[in-house]
mmCIF file of C-alpha atoms in Angstrom:
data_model
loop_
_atom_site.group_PDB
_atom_site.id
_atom_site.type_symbol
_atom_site.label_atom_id
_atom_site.label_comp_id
_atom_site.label_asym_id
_atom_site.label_seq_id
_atom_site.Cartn_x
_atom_site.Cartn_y
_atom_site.Cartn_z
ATOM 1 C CA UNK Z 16 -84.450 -27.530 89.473
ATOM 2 C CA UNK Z 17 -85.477 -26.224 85.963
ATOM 3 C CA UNK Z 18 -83.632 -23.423 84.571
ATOM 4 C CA UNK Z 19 -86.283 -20.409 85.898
ATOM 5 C CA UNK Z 20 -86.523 -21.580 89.390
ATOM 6 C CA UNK Z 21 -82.286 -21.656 89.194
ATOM 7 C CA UNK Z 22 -82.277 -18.191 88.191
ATOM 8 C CA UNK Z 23 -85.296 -17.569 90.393
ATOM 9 C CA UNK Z 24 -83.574 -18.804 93.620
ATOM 10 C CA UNK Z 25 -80.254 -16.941 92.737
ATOM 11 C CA UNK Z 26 -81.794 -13.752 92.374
ATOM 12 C CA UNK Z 27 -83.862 -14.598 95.732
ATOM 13 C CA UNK Z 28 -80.445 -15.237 97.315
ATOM 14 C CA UNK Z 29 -79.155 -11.689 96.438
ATOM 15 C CA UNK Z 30 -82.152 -9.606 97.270
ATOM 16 C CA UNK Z 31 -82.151 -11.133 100.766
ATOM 17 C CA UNK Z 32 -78.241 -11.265 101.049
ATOM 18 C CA UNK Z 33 -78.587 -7.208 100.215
ATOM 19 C CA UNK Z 34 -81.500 -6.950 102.377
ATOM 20 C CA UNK Z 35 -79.680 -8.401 105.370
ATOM 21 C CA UNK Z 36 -76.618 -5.972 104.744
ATOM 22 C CA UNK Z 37 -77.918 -2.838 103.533
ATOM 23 C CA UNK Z 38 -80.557 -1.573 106.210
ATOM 24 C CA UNK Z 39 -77.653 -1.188 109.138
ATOM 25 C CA UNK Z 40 -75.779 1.342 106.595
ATOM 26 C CA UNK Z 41 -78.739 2.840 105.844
ATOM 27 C CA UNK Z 42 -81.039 3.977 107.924
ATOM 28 C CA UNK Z 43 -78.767 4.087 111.090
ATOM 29 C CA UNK Z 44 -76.535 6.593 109.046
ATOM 30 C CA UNK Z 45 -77.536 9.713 112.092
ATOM 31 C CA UNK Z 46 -76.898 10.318 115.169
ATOM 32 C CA UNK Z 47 -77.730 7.014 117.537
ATOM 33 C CA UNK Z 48 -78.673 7.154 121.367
ATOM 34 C CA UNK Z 49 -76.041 6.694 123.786
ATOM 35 C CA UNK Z 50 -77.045 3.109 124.552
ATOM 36 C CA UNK Z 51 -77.267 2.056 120.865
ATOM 37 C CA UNK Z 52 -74.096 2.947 119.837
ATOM 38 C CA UNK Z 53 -72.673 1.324 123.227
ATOM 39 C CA UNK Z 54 -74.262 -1.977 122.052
ATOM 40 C CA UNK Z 55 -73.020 -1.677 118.688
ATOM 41 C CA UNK Z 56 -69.653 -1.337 119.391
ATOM 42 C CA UNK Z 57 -69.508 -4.048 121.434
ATOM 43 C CA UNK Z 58 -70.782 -6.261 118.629
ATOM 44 C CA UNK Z 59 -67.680 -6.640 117.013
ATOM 45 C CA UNK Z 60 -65.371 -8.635 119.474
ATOM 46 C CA UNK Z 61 -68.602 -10.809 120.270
ATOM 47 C CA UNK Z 62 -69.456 -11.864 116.983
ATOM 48 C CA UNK Z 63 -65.379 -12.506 115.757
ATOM 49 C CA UNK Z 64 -65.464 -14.323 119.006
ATOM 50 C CA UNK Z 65 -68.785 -16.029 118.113
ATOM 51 C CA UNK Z 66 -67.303 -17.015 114.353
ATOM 52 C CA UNK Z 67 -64.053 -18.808 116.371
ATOM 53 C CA UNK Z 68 -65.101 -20.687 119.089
ATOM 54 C CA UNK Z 69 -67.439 -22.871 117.411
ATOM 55 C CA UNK Z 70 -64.987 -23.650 114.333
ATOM 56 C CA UNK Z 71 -62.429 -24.587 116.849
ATOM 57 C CA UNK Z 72 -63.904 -26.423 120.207
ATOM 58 C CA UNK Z 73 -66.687 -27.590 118.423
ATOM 59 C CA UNK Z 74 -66.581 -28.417 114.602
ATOM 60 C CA UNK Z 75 -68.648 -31.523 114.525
ATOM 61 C CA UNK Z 76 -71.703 -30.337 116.403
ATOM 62 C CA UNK Z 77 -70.282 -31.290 119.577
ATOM 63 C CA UNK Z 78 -67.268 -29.722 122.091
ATOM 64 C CA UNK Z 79 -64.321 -31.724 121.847
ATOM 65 C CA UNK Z 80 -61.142 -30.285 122.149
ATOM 66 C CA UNK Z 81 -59.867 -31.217 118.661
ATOM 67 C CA UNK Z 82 -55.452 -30.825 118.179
ATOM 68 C CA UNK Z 83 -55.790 -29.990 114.759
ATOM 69 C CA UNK Z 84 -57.721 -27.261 115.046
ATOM 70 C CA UNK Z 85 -56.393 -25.973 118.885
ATOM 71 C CA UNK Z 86 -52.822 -25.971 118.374
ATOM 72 C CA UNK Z 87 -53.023 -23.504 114.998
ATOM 73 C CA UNK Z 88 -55.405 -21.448 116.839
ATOM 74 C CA UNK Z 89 -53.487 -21.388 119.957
ATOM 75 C CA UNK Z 90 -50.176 -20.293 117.203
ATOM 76 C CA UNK Z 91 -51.783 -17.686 115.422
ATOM 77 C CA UNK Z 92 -53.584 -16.454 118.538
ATOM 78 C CA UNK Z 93 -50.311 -16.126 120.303
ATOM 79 C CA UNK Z 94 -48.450 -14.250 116.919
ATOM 80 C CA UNK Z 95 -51.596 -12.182 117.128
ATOM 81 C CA UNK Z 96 -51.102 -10.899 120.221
ATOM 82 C CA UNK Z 97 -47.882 -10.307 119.864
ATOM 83 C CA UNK Z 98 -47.707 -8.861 116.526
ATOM 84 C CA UNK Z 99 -50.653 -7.698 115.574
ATOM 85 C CA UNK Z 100 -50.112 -8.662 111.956
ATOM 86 C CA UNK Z 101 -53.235 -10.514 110.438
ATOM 87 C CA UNK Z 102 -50.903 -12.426 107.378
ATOM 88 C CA UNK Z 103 -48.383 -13.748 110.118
ATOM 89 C CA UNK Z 104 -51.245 -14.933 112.765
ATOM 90 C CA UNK Z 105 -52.587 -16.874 109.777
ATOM 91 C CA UNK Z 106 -49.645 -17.838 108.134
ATOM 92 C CA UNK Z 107 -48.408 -19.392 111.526
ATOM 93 C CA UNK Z 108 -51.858 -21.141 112.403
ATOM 94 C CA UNK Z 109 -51.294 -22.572 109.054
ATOM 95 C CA UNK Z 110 -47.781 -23.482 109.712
ATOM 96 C CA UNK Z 111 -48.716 -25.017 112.700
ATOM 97 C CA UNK Z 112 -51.229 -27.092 111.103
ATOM 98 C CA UNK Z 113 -48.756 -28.320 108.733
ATOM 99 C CA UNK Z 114 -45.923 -29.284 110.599
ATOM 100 C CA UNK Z 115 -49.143 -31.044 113.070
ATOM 101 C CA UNK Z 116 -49.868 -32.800 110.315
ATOM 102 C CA UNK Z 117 -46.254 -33.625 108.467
ATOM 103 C CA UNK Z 118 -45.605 -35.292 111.688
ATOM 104 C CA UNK Z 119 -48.768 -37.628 111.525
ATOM 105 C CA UNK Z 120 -50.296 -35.538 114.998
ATOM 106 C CA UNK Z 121 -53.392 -35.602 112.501
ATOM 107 C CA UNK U 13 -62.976 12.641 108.934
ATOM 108 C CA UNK U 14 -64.660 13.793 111.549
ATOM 109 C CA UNK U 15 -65.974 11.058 113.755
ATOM 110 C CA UNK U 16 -67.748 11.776 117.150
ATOM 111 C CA UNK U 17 -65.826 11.029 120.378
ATOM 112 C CA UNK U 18 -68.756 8.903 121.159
ATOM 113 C CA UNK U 19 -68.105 6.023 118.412
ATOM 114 C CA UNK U 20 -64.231 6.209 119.547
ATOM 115 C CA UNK U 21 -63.772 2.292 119.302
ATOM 116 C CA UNK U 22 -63.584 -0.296 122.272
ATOM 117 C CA UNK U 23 -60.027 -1.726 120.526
ATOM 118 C CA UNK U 24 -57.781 -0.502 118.087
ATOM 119 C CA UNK U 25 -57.022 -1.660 114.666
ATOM 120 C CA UNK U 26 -55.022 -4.073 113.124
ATOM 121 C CA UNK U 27 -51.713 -2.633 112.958
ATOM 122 C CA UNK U 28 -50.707 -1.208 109.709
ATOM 123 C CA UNK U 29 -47.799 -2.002 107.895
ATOM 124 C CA UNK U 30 -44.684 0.306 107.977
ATOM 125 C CA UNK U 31 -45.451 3.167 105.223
ATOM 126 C CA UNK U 32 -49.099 2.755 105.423
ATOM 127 C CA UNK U 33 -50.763 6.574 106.132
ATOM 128 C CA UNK U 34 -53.801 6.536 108.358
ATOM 129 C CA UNK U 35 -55.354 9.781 106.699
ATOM 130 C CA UNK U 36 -58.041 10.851 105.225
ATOM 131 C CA UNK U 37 -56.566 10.956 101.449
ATOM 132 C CA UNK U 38 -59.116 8.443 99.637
ATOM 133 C CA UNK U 39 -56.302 6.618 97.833
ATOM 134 C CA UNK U 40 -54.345 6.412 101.042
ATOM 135 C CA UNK U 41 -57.169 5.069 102.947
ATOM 136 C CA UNK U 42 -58.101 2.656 99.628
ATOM 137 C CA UNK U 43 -54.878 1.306 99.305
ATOM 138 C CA UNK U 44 -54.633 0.448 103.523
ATOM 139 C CA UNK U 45 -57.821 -1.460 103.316
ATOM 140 C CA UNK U 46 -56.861 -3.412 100.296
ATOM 141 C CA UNK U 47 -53.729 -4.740 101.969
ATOM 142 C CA UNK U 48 -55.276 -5.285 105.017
ATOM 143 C CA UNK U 49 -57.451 -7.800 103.856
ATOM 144 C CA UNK U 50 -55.383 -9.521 101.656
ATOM 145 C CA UNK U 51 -53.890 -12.307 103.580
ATOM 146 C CA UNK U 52 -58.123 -13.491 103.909
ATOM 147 C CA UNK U 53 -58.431 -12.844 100.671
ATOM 148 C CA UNK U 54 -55.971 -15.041 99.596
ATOM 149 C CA UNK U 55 -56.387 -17.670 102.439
ATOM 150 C CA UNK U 56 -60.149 -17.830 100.929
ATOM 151 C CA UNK U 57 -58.838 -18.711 97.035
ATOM 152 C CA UNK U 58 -58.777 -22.595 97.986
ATOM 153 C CA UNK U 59 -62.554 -21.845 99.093
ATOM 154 C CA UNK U 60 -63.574 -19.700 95.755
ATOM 155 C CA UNK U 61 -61.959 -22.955 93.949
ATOM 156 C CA UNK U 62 -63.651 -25.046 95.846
ATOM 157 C CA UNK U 63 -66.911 -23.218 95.593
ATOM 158 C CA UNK U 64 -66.731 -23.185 91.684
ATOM 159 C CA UNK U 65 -66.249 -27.190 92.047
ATOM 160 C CA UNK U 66 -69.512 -27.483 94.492
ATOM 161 C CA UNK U 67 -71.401 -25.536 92.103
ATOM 162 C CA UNK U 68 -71.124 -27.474 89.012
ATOM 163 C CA UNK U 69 -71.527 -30.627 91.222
ATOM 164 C CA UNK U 70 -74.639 -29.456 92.060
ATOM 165 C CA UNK U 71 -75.827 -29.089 88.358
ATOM 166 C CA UNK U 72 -75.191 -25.320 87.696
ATOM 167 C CA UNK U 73 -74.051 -24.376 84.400
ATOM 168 C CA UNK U 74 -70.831 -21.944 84.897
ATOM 169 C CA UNK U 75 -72.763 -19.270 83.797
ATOM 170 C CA UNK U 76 -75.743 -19.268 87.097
ATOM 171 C CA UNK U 77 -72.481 -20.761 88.865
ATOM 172 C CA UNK U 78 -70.575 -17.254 88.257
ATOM 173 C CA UNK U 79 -73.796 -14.999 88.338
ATOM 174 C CA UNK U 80 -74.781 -16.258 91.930
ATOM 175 C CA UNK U 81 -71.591 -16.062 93.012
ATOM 176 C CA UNK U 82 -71.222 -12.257 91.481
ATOM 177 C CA UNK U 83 -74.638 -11.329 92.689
ATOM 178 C CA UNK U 84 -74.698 -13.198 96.399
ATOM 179 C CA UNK U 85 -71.430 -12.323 97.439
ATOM 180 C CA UNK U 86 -70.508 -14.201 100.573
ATOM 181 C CA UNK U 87 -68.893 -17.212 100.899
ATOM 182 C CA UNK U 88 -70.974 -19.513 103.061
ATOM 183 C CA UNK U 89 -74.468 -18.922 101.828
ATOM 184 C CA UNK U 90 -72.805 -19.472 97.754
ATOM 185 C CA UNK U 91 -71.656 -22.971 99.399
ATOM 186 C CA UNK U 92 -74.925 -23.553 101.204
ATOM 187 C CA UNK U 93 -76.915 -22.934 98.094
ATOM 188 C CA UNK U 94 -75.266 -24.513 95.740
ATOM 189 C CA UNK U 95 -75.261 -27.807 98.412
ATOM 190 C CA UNK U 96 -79.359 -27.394 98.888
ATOM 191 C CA UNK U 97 -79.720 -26.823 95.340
ATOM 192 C CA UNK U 98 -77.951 -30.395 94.630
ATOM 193 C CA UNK U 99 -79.594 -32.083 97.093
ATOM 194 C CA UNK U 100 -83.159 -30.982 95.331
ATOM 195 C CA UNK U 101 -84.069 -28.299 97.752
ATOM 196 C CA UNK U 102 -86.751 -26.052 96.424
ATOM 197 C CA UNK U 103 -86.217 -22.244 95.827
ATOM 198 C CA UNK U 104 -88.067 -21.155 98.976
ATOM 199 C CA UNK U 105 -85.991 -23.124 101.168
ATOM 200 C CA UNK U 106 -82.859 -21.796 99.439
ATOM 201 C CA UNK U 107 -83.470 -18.350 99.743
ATOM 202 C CA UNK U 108 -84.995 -18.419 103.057
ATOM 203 C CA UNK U 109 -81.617 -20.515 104.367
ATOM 204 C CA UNK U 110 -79.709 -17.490 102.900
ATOM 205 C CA UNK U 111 -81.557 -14.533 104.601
ATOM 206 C CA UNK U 112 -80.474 -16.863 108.069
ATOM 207 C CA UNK U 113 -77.272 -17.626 107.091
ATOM 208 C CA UNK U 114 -76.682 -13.938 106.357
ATOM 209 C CA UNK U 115 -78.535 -12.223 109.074
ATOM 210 C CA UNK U 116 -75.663 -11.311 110.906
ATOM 211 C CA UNK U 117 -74.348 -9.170 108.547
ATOM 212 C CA UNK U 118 -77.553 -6.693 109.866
ATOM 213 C CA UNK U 119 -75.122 -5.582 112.536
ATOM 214 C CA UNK U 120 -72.265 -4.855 110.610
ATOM 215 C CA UNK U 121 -74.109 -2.484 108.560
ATOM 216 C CA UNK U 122 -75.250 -0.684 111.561
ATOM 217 C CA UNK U 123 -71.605 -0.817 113.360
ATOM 218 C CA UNK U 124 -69.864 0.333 110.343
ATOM 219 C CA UNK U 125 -73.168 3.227 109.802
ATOM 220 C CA UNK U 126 -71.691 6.016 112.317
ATOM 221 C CA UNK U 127 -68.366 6.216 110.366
ATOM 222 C CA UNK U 128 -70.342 5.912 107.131
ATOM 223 C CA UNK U 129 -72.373 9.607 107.358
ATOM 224 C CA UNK U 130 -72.538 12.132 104.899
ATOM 225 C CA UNK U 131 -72.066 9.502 101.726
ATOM 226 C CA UNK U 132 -74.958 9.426 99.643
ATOM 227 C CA UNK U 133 -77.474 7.083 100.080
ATOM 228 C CA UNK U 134 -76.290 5.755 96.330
ATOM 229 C CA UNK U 135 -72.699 5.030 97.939
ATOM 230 C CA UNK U 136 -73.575 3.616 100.938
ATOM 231 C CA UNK U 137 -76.343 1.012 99.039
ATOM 232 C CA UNK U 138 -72.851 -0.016 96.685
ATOM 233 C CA UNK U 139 -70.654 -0.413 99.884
ATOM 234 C CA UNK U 140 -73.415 -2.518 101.864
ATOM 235 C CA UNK U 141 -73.384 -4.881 98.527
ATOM 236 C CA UNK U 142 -70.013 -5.951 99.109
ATOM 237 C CA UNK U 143 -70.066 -6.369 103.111
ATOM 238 C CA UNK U 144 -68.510 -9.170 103.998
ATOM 239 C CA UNK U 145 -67.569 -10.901 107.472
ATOM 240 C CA UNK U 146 -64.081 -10.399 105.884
ATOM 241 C CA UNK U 147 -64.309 -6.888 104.810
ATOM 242 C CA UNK U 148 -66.423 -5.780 107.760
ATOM 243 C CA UNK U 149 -63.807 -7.463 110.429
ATOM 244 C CA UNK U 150 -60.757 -5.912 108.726
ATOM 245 C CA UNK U 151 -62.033 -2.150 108.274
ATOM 246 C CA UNK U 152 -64.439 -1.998 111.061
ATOM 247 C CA UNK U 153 -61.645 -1.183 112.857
ATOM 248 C CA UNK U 154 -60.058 1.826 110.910
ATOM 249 C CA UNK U 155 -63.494 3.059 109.921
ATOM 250 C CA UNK U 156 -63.956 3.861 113.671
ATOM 251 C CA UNK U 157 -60.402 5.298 113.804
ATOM 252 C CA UNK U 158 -61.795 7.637 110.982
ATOM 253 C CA UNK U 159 -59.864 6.251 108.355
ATOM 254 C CA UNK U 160 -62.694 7.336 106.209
ATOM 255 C CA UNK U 161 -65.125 5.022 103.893
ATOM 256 C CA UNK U 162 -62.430 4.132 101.410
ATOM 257 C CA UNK U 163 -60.604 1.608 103.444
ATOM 258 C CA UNK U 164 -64.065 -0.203 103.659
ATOM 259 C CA UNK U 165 -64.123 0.114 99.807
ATOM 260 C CA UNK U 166 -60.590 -1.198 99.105
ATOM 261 C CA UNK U 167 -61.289 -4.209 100.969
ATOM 262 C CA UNK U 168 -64.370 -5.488 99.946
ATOM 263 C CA UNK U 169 -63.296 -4.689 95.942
ATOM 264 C CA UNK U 170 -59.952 -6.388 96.928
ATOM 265 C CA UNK U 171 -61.902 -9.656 98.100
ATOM 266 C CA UNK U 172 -64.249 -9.144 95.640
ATOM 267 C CA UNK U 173 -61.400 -9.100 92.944
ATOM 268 C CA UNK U 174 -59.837 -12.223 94.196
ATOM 269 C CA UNK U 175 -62.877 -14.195 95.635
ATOM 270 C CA UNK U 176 -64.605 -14.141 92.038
ATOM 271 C CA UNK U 177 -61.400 -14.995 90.100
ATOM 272 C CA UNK U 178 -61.023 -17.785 92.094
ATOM 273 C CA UNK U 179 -64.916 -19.221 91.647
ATOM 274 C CA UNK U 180 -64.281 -18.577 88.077
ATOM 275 C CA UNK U 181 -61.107 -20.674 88.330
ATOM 276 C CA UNK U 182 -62.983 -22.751 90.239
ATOM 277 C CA UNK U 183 -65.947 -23.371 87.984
ATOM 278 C CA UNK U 184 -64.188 -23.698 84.851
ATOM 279 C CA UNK U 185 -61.326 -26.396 85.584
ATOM 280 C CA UNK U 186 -63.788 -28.383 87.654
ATOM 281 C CA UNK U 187 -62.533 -31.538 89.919
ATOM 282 C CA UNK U 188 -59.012 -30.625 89.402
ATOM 283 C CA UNK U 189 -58.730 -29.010 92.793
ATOM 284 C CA UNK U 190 -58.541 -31.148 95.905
ATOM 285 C CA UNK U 191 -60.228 -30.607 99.347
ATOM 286 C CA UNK U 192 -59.300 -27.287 100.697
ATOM 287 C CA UNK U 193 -59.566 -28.852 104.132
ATOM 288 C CA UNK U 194 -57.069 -31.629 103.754
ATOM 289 C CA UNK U 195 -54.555 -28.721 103.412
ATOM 290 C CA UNK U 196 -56.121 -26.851 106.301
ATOM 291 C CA UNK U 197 -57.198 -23.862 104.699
ATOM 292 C CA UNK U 198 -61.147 -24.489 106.738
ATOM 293 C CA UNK U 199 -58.812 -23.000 109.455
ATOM 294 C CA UNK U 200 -58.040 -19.695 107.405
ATOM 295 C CA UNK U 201 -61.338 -18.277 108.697
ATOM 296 C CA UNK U 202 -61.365 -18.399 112.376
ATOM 297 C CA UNK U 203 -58.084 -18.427 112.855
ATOM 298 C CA UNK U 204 -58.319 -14.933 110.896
ATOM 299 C CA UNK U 205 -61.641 -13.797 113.116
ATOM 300 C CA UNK U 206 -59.162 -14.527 116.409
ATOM 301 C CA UNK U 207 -56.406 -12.562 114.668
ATOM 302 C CA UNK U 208 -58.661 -9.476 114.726
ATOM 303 C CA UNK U 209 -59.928 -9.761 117.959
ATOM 304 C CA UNK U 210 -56.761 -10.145 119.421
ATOM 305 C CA UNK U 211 -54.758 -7.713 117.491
ATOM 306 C CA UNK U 212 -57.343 -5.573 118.453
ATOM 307 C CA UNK U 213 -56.961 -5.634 122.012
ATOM 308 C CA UNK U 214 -60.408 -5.288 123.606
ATOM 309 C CA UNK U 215 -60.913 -3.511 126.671
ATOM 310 C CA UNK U 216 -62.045 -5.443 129.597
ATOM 311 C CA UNK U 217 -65.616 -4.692 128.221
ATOM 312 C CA UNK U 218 -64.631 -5.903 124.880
ATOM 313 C CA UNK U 219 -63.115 -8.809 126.165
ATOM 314 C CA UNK U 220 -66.540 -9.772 128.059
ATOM 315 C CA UNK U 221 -68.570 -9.152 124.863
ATOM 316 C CA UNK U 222 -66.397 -11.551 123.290
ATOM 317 C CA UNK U 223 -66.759 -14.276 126.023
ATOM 318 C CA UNK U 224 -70.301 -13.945 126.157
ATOM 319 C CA UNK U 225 -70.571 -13.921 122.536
ATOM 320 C CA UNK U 226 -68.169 -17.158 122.527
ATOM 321 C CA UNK U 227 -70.397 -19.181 125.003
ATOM 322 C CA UNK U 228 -73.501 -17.912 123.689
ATOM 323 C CA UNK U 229 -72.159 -19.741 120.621
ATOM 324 C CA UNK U 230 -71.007 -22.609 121.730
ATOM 325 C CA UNK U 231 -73.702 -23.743 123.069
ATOM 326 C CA UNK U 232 -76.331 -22.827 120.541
ATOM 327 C CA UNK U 233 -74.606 -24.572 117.857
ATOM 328 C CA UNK U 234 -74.097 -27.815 120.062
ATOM 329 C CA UNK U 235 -77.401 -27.895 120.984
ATOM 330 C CA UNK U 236 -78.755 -26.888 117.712
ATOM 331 C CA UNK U 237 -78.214 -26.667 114.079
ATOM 332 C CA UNK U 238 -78.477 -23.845 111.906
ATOM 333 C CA UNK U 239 -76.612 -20.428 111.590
ATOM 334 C CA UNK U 240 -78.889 -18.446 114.006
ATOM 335 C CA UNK U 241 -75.977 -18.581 116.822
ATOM 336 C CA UNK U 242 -73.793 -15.878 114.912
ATOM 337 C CA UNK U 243 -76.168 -13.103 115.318
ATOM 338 C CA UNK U 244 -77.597 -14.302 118.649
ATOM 339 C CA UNK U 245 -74.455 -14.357 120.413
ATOM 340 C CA UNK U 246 -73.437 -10.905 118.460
ATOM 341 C CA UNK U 247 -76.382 -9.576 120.367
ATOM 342 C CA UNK U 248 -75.985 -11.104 123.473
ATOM 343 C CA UNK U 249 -72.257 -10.374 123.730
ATOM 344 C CA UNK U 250 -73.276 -6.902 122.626
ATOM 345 C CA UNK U 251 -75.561 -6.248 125.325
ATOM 346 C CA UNK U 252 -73.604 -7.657 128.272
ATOM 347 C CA UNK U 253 -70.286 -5.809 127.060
ATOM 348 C CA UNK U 254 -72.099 -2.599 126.972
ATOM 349 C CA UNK U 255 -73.672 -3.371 129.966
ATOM 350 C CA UNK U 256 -70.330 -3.971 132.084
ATOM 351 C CA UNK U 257 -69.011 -1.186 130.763
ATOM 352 C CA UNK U 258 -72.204 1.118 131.610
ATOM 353 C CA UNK U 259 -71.235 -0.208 135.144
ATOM 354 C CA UNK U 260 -68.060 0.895 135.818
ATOM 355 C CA UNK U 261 -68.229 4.195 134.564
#
């Protein structure tokens, strides 16, 4: 890629990065029907939910219920739940992963 | 802050720390979202690193390495560039990749809007630059709460901060840093999306959103590939949630 297509495509990627995050704050900044806001506040839990599952039962394109990535999920799900701290649910998926993989499980 | 009864949120916060005030002081509410998102933050360095690495592999001088990291802003699209722009992808195919790849963070501007009113238009432009899946899933949250705009702010400069020091670290020392998934840290990311929906504790609508949404995603990215089943099963998950909840009121 020569030099002004590089800066070319860069500059492409931030207009439509900003584009993609900028017309939610904007324009939907008064007061939304009843149904609307229901939806959107819904959103949330489905897309967090939508950015695990996939990582976790299926990172290769296809589910398969893979240790290494279960058994720190499964951890920092369960110190989620029970403390509600996001550094300790990671820090004890990571653990997990570690001491998984210290003792050759992968 | 005063935030109509009719955005009160389907799940609660993150808990904060011991000292932390929820109020509406600006440098309270800063300060709350900077910490909140720290542990991502940091659990992303190995990815900024890695990032820098991917970009000079791909042929980009540190300077376009730094500026499209500066001026994109979110982590997967920088590492989906830089990979399309090595492989000889052309321009068009870059860009359009990254309006896909970033699609879904349409609804987070409008979930985050409600909480957002009365901030000029000039404010709100600067704080949808820097919304990130990171930012948006640690202060969506306390924005609904009413823990007022600035917690959005202090996260998203707080990853900013950190993300682009470590690209920077990343670009400059080159091949010196290893494989950030060999050490796990690919994990940091979902295991910090189930973090939030769990600490969050849905209600049973939320919690059908988020199966939806899960399904909805499985299967669309077995069956195909791409980044389209973020948003789709966002929307689905939306729909049903607020559906089952329309139901049993």
């Amino acid at each position: 890629m020569s030099a002004l297509e590089t800066w070319a495509t860069i500059l492409g990627m931030a207009l439509v990065t900003f584009l993609a995050r900028w017309p939610g704050m904007a324009l939907l900044a008064r007061s939304l029907p009843a149904w609307l806001s229901d939806f959107l506040r819904h959103v949330p839990p489905a897309v967090f939910a939508a950015l695990v599952l996939p990582a976790v039962l299926a990172p290769e394109g296809r589910i398969a219920v893979d240790l290494r990535s279960a058994a720190p999920a499964a951890a920092g799900g369960l110190i989620a739940l029970a403390t509600r701290q996001l550094g300790l649910a990671i820090a004890g998926g990571l653990g997990a992963y570690w001491v998984g993989k210290l003792s050759g499980q992968w | 802050m005063d935030v109509p009864a009719t955005f009160a949120s389907v799940s609660d916060e993150v808990e904060p720390r011991p000292g932390d005030s929820a109020g509406s002081r600006p440098g309270g509410a800063f300060a709350t979202g900077a910490l909140a998102v720290l542990p991502l933050a940091l659990g992303n360095v190995p990815f900024g690193l890695a990032y820098g690495v991917a970009a000079r592999q791909a042929g980009l001088d540190p300077f376009p390495a730094m500026a499209l990291s500066v001026l994109v802003f979110a982590g997967s699209a920088q590492f989906i560039g830089v990979g399309m722009i090595g492989a000889g992808a052309g321009g068009v195919a870059v860009v359009a990749t990254t309006l896909v790849v970033n699609l879904r963070h349409l609804l987070y501007g409008a979930a985050v809007a409600p909480a957002l009113r009365g901030l000029s238009s000039r404010l709100r432009a600067v704080l949808a630059f820097g919304l990130t899946d990171e930012a948006f899933a640690v202060s969506n949250g306390a924005l609904r709460r009413g823990e007022g705009w600035a917690h959005l702010a202090g996260s998203e400069i707080t990853l900013f901060a950190i993300w682009q020091t470590a690209c920077l670290a990343g670009v400059l020392a080159g091949q010196a840093f290893a494989d950030p998934a060999s050490l796990g840290f690919d994990l940091v990311f979902p295991l910090a999306m189930l973090a939030v929906l769990l600490a969050s504790r849905p209600t049973r609508s939320g919690w059908t959103a988020a199966g939806v949404g899960a399904a909805v995603a499985l299967v669309i990215s077995v069956a195909a590939s791409g980044h389209w089943y973020v948003i789709a099963a966002g929307i689905t998950g939306g729909l049903v949630g607020s559906l089952v909840e329309r139901r049993s009121r």
